[in-house]
PDB file of C-alpha atoms in Angstrom:
ATOM      1  CA  UNK K   1      14.148   5.839 -11.775  1.00 86.00           C
ATOM      2  CA  UNK K   2      12.276   3.824  -8.410  1.00 91.00           C
ATOM      3  CA  UNK K   3       9.761   1.737  -9.879  1.00 94.00           C
ATOM      4  CA  UNK K   4       6.582   0.181  -7.330  1.00 96.00           C
ATOM      5  CA  UNK K   5       5.589  -3.363  -7.600  1.00 96.00           C
ATOM      6  CA  UNK K   6       2.144  -4.487  -6.273  1.00 96.00           C
ATOM      7  CA  UNK K   7       1.594  -8.049  -5.576  1.00 96.00           C
ATOM      8  CA  UNK K   8      -1.277 -10.531  -3.513  1.00 97.00           C
ATOM      9  CA  UNK K   9      -4.670  -9.194  -4.933  1.00 96.00           C
ATOM     10  CA  UNK K  10      -7.399 -11.489  -5.479  1.00 97.00           C
ATOM     11  CA  UNK K  11     -10.910 -12.732  -4.930  1.00 98.00           C
ATOM     12  CA  UNK K  12     -11.824 -13.611  -1.842  1.00 98.00           C
ATOM     13  CA  UNK K  13     -15.192 -14.365  -0.173  1.00 98.00           C
ATOM     14  CA  UNK K  14     -16.516 -11.895   2.848  1.00 98.00           C
ATOM     15  CA  UNK K  15     -15.059 -12.481   6.354  1.00 98.00           C
ATOM     16  CA  UNK K  16     -11.612 -14.098   4.526  1.00 98.00           C
ATOM     17  CA  UNK K  17      -7.898 -12.817   4.031  1.00 98.00           C
ATOM     18  CA  UNK K  18      -5.317 -11.367   1.368  1.00 98.00           C
ATOM     19  CA  UNK K  19      -1.981 -10.053   1.913  1.00 98.00           C
ATOM     20  CA  UNK K  20      -0.739  -7.484  -0.281  1.00 98.00           C
ATOM     21  CA  UNK K  21       3.544  -6.610  -0.745  1.00 98.00           C
ATOM     22  CA  UNK K  22       4.943  -3.983  -2.659  1.00 98.00           C
ATOM     23  CA  UNK K  23       8.787  -4.253  -4.131  1.00 96.00           C
ATOM     24  CA  UNK K  24      10.798  -1.112  -4.427  1.00 95.00           C
ATOM     25  CA  UNK K  25      13.893  -1.499  -7.159  1.00 91.00           C
ATOM     26  CA  UNK K  26      15.504   1.073  -9.313  1.00 90.00           C
ATOM     27  CA  UNK K  27      17.859   3.758  -8.355  1.00 86.00           C
ATOM     28  CA  UNK K  28      17.109   3.840  -5.865  1.00 87.00           C
ATOM     29  CA  UNK K  29      18.531   6.170  -2.934  1.00 89.00           C
ATOM     30  CA  UNK K  30      15.611   7.140   0.594  1.00 90.00           C
ATOM     31  CA  UNK K  31      12.612   5.973   1.164  1.00 93.00           C
ATOM     32  CA  UNK K  32      10.638   7.548   4.003  1.00 95.00           C
ATOM     33  CA  UNK K  33       6.799   6.601   4.356  1.00 97.00           C
ATOM     34  CA  UNK K  34       5.155   3.776   2.846  1.00 97.00           C
ATOM     35  CA  UNK K  35       1.201   4.111   2.388  1.00 98.00           C
ATOM     36  CA  UNK K  36      -1.412   2.030   0.716  1.00 98.00           C
ATOM     37  CA  UNK K  37      -3.862   3.804  -1.278  1.00 98.00           C
ATOM     38  CA  UNK K  38      -6.840   2.406  -3.115  1.00 98.00           C
ATOM     39  CA  UNK K  39      -9.406   3.582  -5.767  1.00 98.00           C
ATOM     40  CA  UNK K  40     -12.903   1.247  -5.869  1.00 96.00           C
ATOM     41  CA  UNK K  41     -15.129   1.884  -8.965  1.00 92.00           C
ATOM     42  CA  UNK K  42     -16.702   5.444  -8.936  1.00 94.00           C
ATOM     43  CA  UNK K  43     -15.278   6.563  -6.547  1.00 96.00           C
ATOM     44  CA  UNK K  44     -11.692   8.397  -5.263  1.00 97.00           C
ATOM     45  CA  UNK K  45      -8.135   6.989  -4.840  1.00 97.00           C
ATOM     46  CA  UNK K  46      -8.171   6.799  -0.895  1.00 98.00           C
ATOM     47  CA  UNK K  47      -6.013   6.482   1.812  1.00 98.00           C
ATOM     48  CA  UNK K  48      -6.072   3.600   3.429  1.00 98.00           C
ATOM     49  CA  UNK K  49      -2.822   2.968   5.611  1.00 98.00           C
ATOM     50  CA  UNK K  50       0.712   4.530   5.491  1.00 98.00           C
ATOM     51  CA  UNK K  51       3.787   3.489   7.711  1.00 98.00           C
ATOM     52  CA  UNK K  52       6.567   6.035   8.693  1.00 96.00           C
ATOM     53  CA  UNK K  53      10.836   5.109   7.989  1.00 94.00           C
ATOM     54  CA  UNK K  54       9.959   3.909  11.618  1.00 94.00           C
ATOM     55  CA  UNK K  55       7.847   2.309  11.701  1.00 95.00           C
ATOM     56  CA  UNK K  56       5.230   4.588  13.385  1.00 97.00           C
ATOM     57  CA  UNK K  57       1.453   3.719  11.506  1.00 98.00           C
ATOM     58  CA  UNK K  58      -1.875   5.095  10.903  1.00 98.00           C
ATOM     59  CA  UNK K  59      -5.184   3.196   9.296  1.00 98.00           C
ATOM     60  CA  UNK K  60      -8.071   4.838   7.500  1.00 98.00           C
ATOM     61  CA  UNK K  61     -11.429   4.476  10.132  1.00 98.00           C
ATOM     62  CA  UNK K  62     -12.945   2.173   7.567  1.00 98.00           C
ATOM     63  CA  UNK K  63      -9.479  -0.225   7.989  1.00 98.00           C
ATOM     64  CA  UNK K  64      -9.058  -0.045  11.745  1.00 98.00           C
ATOM     65  CA  UNK K  65      -8.620  -3.212  13.654  1.00 98.00           C
ATOM     66  CA  UNK K  66      -8.640  -4.924   9.739  1.00 98.00           C
ATOM     67  CA  UNK K  67      -5.684  -4.058   8.066  1.00 98.00           C
ATOM     68  CA  UNK K  68      -1.953  -3.974   9.055  1.00 98.00           C
ATOM     69  CA  UNK K  69       0.396  -2.483   7.735  1.00 98.00           C
ATOM     70  CA  UNK K  70       4.271  -3.467   7.470  1.00 98.00           C
ATOM     71  CA  UNK K  71       7.852  -2.797   6.143  1.00 97.00           C
ATOM     72  CA  UNK K  72      11.420  -4.238   5.669  1.00 96.00           C
ATOM     73  CA  UNK K  73      13.445  -1.614   5.063  1.00 94.00           C
ATOM     74  CA  UNK K  74      16.364  -4.148   4.411  1.00 93.00           C
ATOM     75  CA  UNK K  75      14.595  -5.041   0.702  1.00 94.00           C
ATOM     76  CA  UNK K  76      12.216  -1.955   0.706  1.00 94.00           C
ATOM     77  CA  UNK K  77       9.079  -3.888   0.965  1.00 97.00           C
ATOM     78  CA  UNK K  78       5.622  -2.843   2.510  1.00 98.00           C
ATOM     79  CA  UNK K  79       2.945  -5.155   3.484  1.00 98.00           C
ATOM     80  CA  UNK K  80      -0.921  -4.486   4.052  1.00 98.00           C
ATOM     81  CA  UNK K  81      -2.283  -7.777   5.638  1.00 98.00           C
ATOM     82  CA  UNK K  82      -5.863  -7.905   5.257  1.00 98.00           C
ATOM     83  CA  UNK K  83      -8.593 -10.251   7.710  1.00 98.00           C
ATOM     84  CA  UNK K  84     -12.156  -9.862   7.907  1.00 98.00           C
ATOM     85  CA  UNK K  85     -12.765  -8.420   3.877  1.00 98.00           C
ATOM     86  CA  UNK K  86     -15.845  -6.636   3.775  1.00 98.00           C
ATOM     87  CA  UNK K  87     -17.135  -6.314  -0.350  1.00 97.00           C
ATOM     88  CA  UNK K  88     -17.382  -2.496  -0.334  1.00 97.00           C
ATOM     89  CA  UNK K  89     -12.614  -2.990   0.185  1.00 98.00           C
ATOM     90  CA  UNK K  90     -13.260  -3.722  -3.513  1.00 98.00           C
ATOM     91  CA  UNK K  91     -11.012  -2.058  -4.765  1.00 98.00           C
ATOM     92  CA  UNK K  92      -7.608  -1.505  -7.146  1.00 98.00           C
ATOM     93  CA  UNK K  93      -5.076  -1.465  -4.719  1.00 98.00           C
ATOM     94  CA  UNK K  94      -2.353   0.798  -5.189  1.00 98.00           C
ATOM     95  CA  UNK K  95       1.179   0.891  -3.331  1.00 98.00           C
ATOM     96  CA  UNK K  96       2.938   4.755  -2.814  1.00 98.00           C
ATOM     97  CA  UNK K  97       6.221   5.859  -1.304  1.00 97.00           C
ATOM     98  CA  UNK K  98       8.090   8.872  -0.514  1.00 95.00           C
ATOM     99  CA  UNK K  99      11.433   9.595  -1.047  1.00 91.00           C
ATOM    100  CA  UNK K 100      14.643  11.668  -1.944  1.00 92.00           C
ATOM    101  CA  UNK K 101      16.682  10.389  -5.178  1.00 89.00           C
ATOM    102  CA  UNK K 102      20.398  11.506  -4.983  1.00 89.00           C
ATOM    103  CA  UNK K 103      20.296  14.409  -5.925  1.00 90.00           C
ATOM    104  CA  UNK K 104      18.544  15.345  -3.323  1.00 90.00           C
ATOM    105  CA  UNK K 105      14.735  16.222  -4.410  1.00 91.00           C
ATOM    106  CA  UNK K 106      11.180  15.507  -2.509  1.00 90.00           C
ATOM    107  CA  UNK K 107       9.426  12.433  -5.165  1.00 92.00           C
ATOM    108  CA  UNK K 108       6.512  10.470  -5.289  1.00 94.00           C
ATOM    109  CA  UNK K 109       6.446   6.749  -6.443  1.00 95.00           C
ATOM    110  CA  UNK K 110       3.482   4.661  -7.700  1.00 97.00           C
ATOM    111  CA  UNK K 111       2.527   1.754  -8.359  1.00 97.00           C
ATOM    112  CA  UNK K 112       0.939   0.489 -11.020  1.00 97.00           C
ATOM    113  CA  UNK K 113      -2.512  -1.202  -8.330  1.00 97.00           C
ATOM    114  CA  UNK K 114      -3.478  -4.989  -7.303  1.00 97.00           C
ATOM    115  CA  UNK K 115      -6.930  -6.234  -7.568  1.00 98.00           C
ATOM    116  CA  UNK K 116      -9.249  -6.982  -4.698  1.00 98.00           C
ATOM    117  CA  UNK K 117     -12.063  -8.040  -4.641  1.00 98.00           C
ATOM    118  CA  UNK K 118     -14.307  -9.566  -2.388  1.00 98.00           C
ATOM    119  CA  UNK K 119     -16.776 -11.623  -2.765  1.00 97.00           C
ATOM    120  CA  UNK K 120     -20.517 -11.220  -0.676  1.00 94.00           C
TER     121      UNK K 120
END
């Protein structure tokens, strides 16, 4: 079993910054893409940013130029640097990792989420 644990959420004023971290642990065989999703109250979960094992990145249009995703493959950790935060960024942020277990079966792992609240 693989666990993803997020940290770094909290309350920040508009225009401020936060850095989220997500560490994978447990019976890891192979981790491929890692991503951040978010879900605001009453809305569907949406992709924020994704990074491949080779470092290629993709961002939602709403966060381009403000958020930066990165990862440290040696410690199975993904980060999300969030700058110039806006009230509409308020949401629960979830870490996601795609991987393969020791049986060669594709797996999809999720963290439990961390709350980001941006006050106006």
